[in-house]
Amino acid sequence: MFALMADVVICFSFNMQPKCGFLPPSKYISEENHMKKSISRFRMHQALKLHRKEVSEISHYDPLDMFSGIKNRIYKAMRALFSTPQNNFRIFLNGSIIFGGSGGGTNATNSKTAELLEDALGCFIRAEEGKRTEALLQLVTETLHEASVLDKLLEVQKLDAFDIEGAIHAYYNVVSEPCKVCQHVSKDQPHELHTIPFHESLEIARNYLIAATAKDCSLIISFRRKGDSNSASLNEQEFDHKAFFIDLDMKSLDRMKHYYELDQEIVSNYNKVMRGDTEGDPKKRLQSNGHA
C-alpha cells in the first residue's frame, strides 16, 4: 500500500509532549519533598499513574534527557518515547495516525507495531529494511539538537520560579481567601509569601500558570522531502521541516488548587514506592527503567 505513494508528497509528523524539562530550585519546597530537586516530575508522576493503573508500565522517558541539549541524551529520550509512547508520542503519515495512541495506558511498542511503522517508512526514508525507524529517530534527534525550539520552551517553563509549594500561597493572596495550606500545617506565623504586595502575588500566580501551559503543551515536528524551507539531512537525503507548539491555552487560576493537591499526591506516592509501602513491587519497575 505504501509503495503506491512513492510519487505523492509525503509528510511525516511527530506529536510529542516534552513535559517539564528542569528540576525546581525553589526554596519553598518542603524538606519532606526534597526529591523534587533531584528527580523529574514526569518520573514521579509515572509511579502514581502505575499505582492508579492508568498505565500498564513505567515509561522509559525522562524530560531531563530531552531538554539536555546533548545529542546522545536527546536520542535516548526519542528511543524511550518510541518504546513506551503512552499518550506522549504519536507519528502521523499525511495527517493519519500510524503510531502511538490517545490513551495513557497505551502498551509498550511490540514487534508488530514496530514492523508496521518500518513498512510505512519505506515511502519516505531511503534505508535498508529494518533500519528506517532508527534513521527517522536520528533525523528527529538531529533536528531537535540543532534547533532552539526546546530551549525557548524551557525558558517559558522556568517562569515557575517558586514551584507550586510557593505559588499556592500567592494564589490565596490573589483570591483573598484564607490559605488552606497554612491552616493544614498549623503555623503560628503566616507564610512569608502572605506578606508580599498584591501585584507580586499576581505575578507569581500568572507566571506559574504560563509555565504550567508550557509544561503540558505538545510539540509538532513535520518532515517532507526538501523544498525551499528549513532543511534537515539524513544519509544524503534532505528534508524540509517545520516545528510548532499546540495546546497553548492558558491554564485557569482556579486550577492552582488542583495542581497543589496533585503535586502532593505525586510526591507522597513516590515516597511510599521508595519505602516499599505500595502493593506489588513498583520500586523494582522504577529501578529497571532507571528511575531510582
C-alpha atoms as one frame of an Amber mdcrd trajectory, in Angstrom:
protein
   0.000   0.000   0.000   2.715   2.461   0.988   4.710   1.740  -2.164   1.864
   3.246  -4.235   2.501   6.590  -2.517   6.048   6.945  -3.826   5.185   9.826
  -6.211   2.930  11.617  -3.738   4.172  14.422  -1.469   4.700  12.560   1.784
   4.605  14.292   5.156   5.556  12.605   8.409   4.614  14.463  11.585   5.585
  13.801  15.178   3.366  14.871  18.051   5.185  14.724  21.373   4.664  16.122
  24.836   8.129  17.098  26.114   6.840  17.774  29.677   8.795  19.714  32.319
  12.478  19.894  31.423  14.086  21.144  34.634  14.355  20.395  38.335  12.798
  23.092  40.547  15.325  25.011  42.679  12.667  26.755  44.779  13.451  27.305
  48.459   9.749  26.827  49.185   9.876  23.086  48.516   9.416  21.386  51.881
  12.078  19.122  53.349   9.884  16.023  53.038   9.515  16.764  49.316  13.228
  17.303  48.699  13.333  14.597  45.997  11.615  17.065  43.649  15.024  18.729
  43.335  16.713  15.562  42.048  14.021  13.530  40.228  11.933  14.833  37.349
   8.239  15.421  37.925   7.417  13.145  34.963   9.215  10.176  36.509   7.493
  10.589  39.863   4.122  11.004  38.159   4.702   7.728  36.308   4.781   5.906
  39.648   1.411   7.402  40.600  -0.097   6.526  37.214   1.113   2.949  37.603
  -0.387   2.810  41.098  -3.715   4.066  39.709  -3.471   1.584  36.809  -3.620
   4.466  34.338  -0.575   2.992  32.583   0.453  -0.630  32.191   4.141   0.034
  32.760   6.563   2.806  33.652   7.767   4.947  30.755  11.480   4.923  29.947
  11.273   8.614  29.031  12.892  11.367  31.101  12.327  15.004  30.048  15.718
  15.936  31.502  17.294  13.973  28.640  15.130  15.681  26.018  15.982  19.186
  27.274  19.664  18.474  27.973  20.987  19.919  24.706  23.223  16.840  24.402
  22.641  14.840  21.243  23.024  11.333  22.680  20.672  12.171  25.563  18.086
  13.599  23.167  18.358  10.390  21.154  17.907   8.384  24.367  14.713  10.359
  25.019  13.445   9.698  21.485  14.118   5.961  21.832  12.267   5.975  25.145
   9.239   7.700  23.623   9.267   5.143  20.825   9.472   2.147  23.181   6.819
   3.415  25.650   4.782   6.089  23.852   1.782   6.140  26.215  -0.090   9.318
  25.185   3.129  11.330  24.890   4.271  10.378  21.382   2.454   9.861  18.088
   3.500   9.662  14.450   1.263  10.740  11.570   1.536   9.995   7.858  -0.182
  12.706   5.797  -2.403  13.525   8.764  -3.387   9.951   9.671  -2.021   8.430
  12.860   0.195   5.395  12.244   1.948   5.074  15.596   1.025   5.764  19.209
  -2.365   6.039  20.824  -4.694   8.500  22.501  -4.926   6.782  25.877  -2.448
   6.971  28.745  -2.471   3.194  29.094  -1.068   2.559  25.628   1.117  -0.534
  25.799   4.815  -0.605  25.044   5.702  -0.861  21.371   5.576  -4.501  20.279
   7.216  -6.132  17.268   4.072  -5.962  15.121   3.635  -2.230  15.719   7.322
  -1.643  15.006   7.097  -3.638  11.758   4.075  -1.639  10.569   5.923   1.618
  11.155   9.034   0.281   9.435   6.900  -0.647   6.413   5.236   2.778   6.329
   8.624   4.487   6.306   9.556   2.727   3.072   7.921   5.535   1.091   9.889
   8.224   2.902  13.281   7.081   4.218  15.892   5.585   1.901  17.447   2.983
   4.161  17.685  -0.775   4.416  14.617  -2.539   5.708  14.902  -2.796   9.456
  16.861   0.463   9.724  14.245   3.019   8.649  12.749   3.662  12.076  16.215
   4.122  13.519  17.017   6.583  10.728  13.850   8.570  11.376  14.547   8.809
  15.108  18.047  10.027  14.268  16.526  12.657  11.965  14.272  13.968  14.727
  17.179  13.917  17.174  19.365  15.956  14.816  16.559  18.446  14.245  15.881
  18.927  17.954  19.582  19.251  18.704  20.207  21.890  16.041  17.005  23.879
  16.538  16.332  26.150  19.505  12.695  25.174  19.899  13.165  23.255  23.167
  15.444  25.948  24.587  12.698  28.507  24.069  10.121  26.231  25.668  12.378
  25.679  28.667  12.720  29.431  29.160   8.954  29.720  29.496   8.739  26.708
  31.817  11.272  28.341  34.125   8.894  31.239  34.745   7.784  28.909  37.539
  10.472  30.072  39.949   8.555  29.306  43.156   7.228  25.781  42.486   3.588
  25.102  43.334   4.567  24.861  47.013   5.374  28.559  46.908   2.929  29.677
  44.233  -0.072  28.257  46.103   0.371  30.928  48.787   0.365  33.635  46.114
  -2.848  32.112  44.752  -4.639  32.506  48.084  -3.405  36.099  48.262  -4.891
  36.801  44.825  -8.299  35.249  45.551  -8.390  36.823  49.041  -9.155  33.558
  50.808  -7.619  32.077  53.970  -4.700  29.871  52.955  -5.750  26.255  53.386
  -2.143  25.117  53.124  -1.142  27.217  56.123  -4.221  26.007  58.010  -3.219
  22.419  57.323   0.314  22.805  58.671  -0.940  24.888  61.646   1.778  27.516
  61.518   1.711  30.139  64.261   3.130  32.742  61.880   1.834  33.374  58.348
   3.977  32.122  55.480   6.361  34.837  54.286   4.638  34.913  50.888   1.462
  36.159  52.573   3.261  39.397  53.420   4.156  40.426  49.854   2.237  43.090
  47.871  -0.765  42.013  45.806   0.927  42.775  42.477   3.793  40.422  43.360
   1.347  37.646  44.251  -0.445  38.208  40.960   2.818  37.988  39.032   3.834
  34.755  40.790   0.457  33.150  40.044   0.442  34.378  36.444   3.967  33.132
  35.771   3.153  29.771  37.337   0.141  29.322  35.038   2.094  30.358  31.944
   4.798  27.852  32.896   2.165  25.162  33.521   0.910  25.639  29.966   4.464
  25.272  28.639   4.971  22.100  30.684   1.844  20.479  29.272   1.846  21.594
  25.628   2.608  19.432  22.600   5.383  19.881  20.055   4.677  19.093  16.402
   7.581  18.442  14.036   6.740  17.743  10.390   9.086  16.476   7.673   8.787
  16.187   3.909  11.328  15.864   1.129  13.343  19.018   0.609  11.761  22.087
  -0.964  12.610  25.658  -0.073  12.147  26.000   3.692  14.213  24.854   6.681
  16.011  21.620   5.895  17.466  18.678   7.767  19.681  15.962   6.312  19.941
  12.216   6.766  22.207   9.879   4.792  22.449  12.380   1.906  18.674  12.848
   1.952  17.375  16.324   2.756  14.018  17.202   4.245  12.057  20.352   4.898
  10.874  20.560   8.454   8.565  22.729  10.500   8.229  22.799  14.283   5.496
  24.453  16.312   3.575  24.075  19.560  -0.102  23.330  20.142  -2.326  23.095
  23.246  -1.262  26.550  24.399  -4.488  27.625  26.080  -3.696  29.477  29.298
  -4.429  27.458  32.435  -7.125  28.983  34.631  -6.368  30.457  38.053  -8.718
  28.082  39.865  -6.592  25.132  38.653  -3.860  26.049  41.110  -5.512  24.224
  43.999  -5.704  21.118  41.818  -2.023  21.476  40.868  -1.032  21.690  44.519
  -3.101  18.651  45.515  -1.783  16.605  42.593   1.790  17.617  43.375   1.436
  16.452  46.969  -0.148  13.181  45.855   2.622  12.524  43.332   5.389  13.095
  45.873   3.623  11.190  48.656   3.102   8.178  46.408   6.714   8.290  45.206
   7.945   8.302  48.795   5.780   5.263  49.527   7.135   3.465  46.470  10.715
   4.107  47.521   9.926   2.816  51.022   8.179  -0.228  49.572   4.827   0.690
  51.143   2.725   0.181  47.988   1.119  -3.007  46.705   3.159  -5.191  44.376
   6.700  -4.065  43.698   6.591  -0.862  41.613  10.001   0.096  43.019  11.609
  -2.704  41.022   9.874  -1.479  37.888  11.105   2.047  38.542  14.648   0.788
  39.079  14.551  -1.379  35.953  13.737   1.734  33.930  16.485   3.793  35.543
  14.076   5.655  37.805  15.713   5.139  41.164
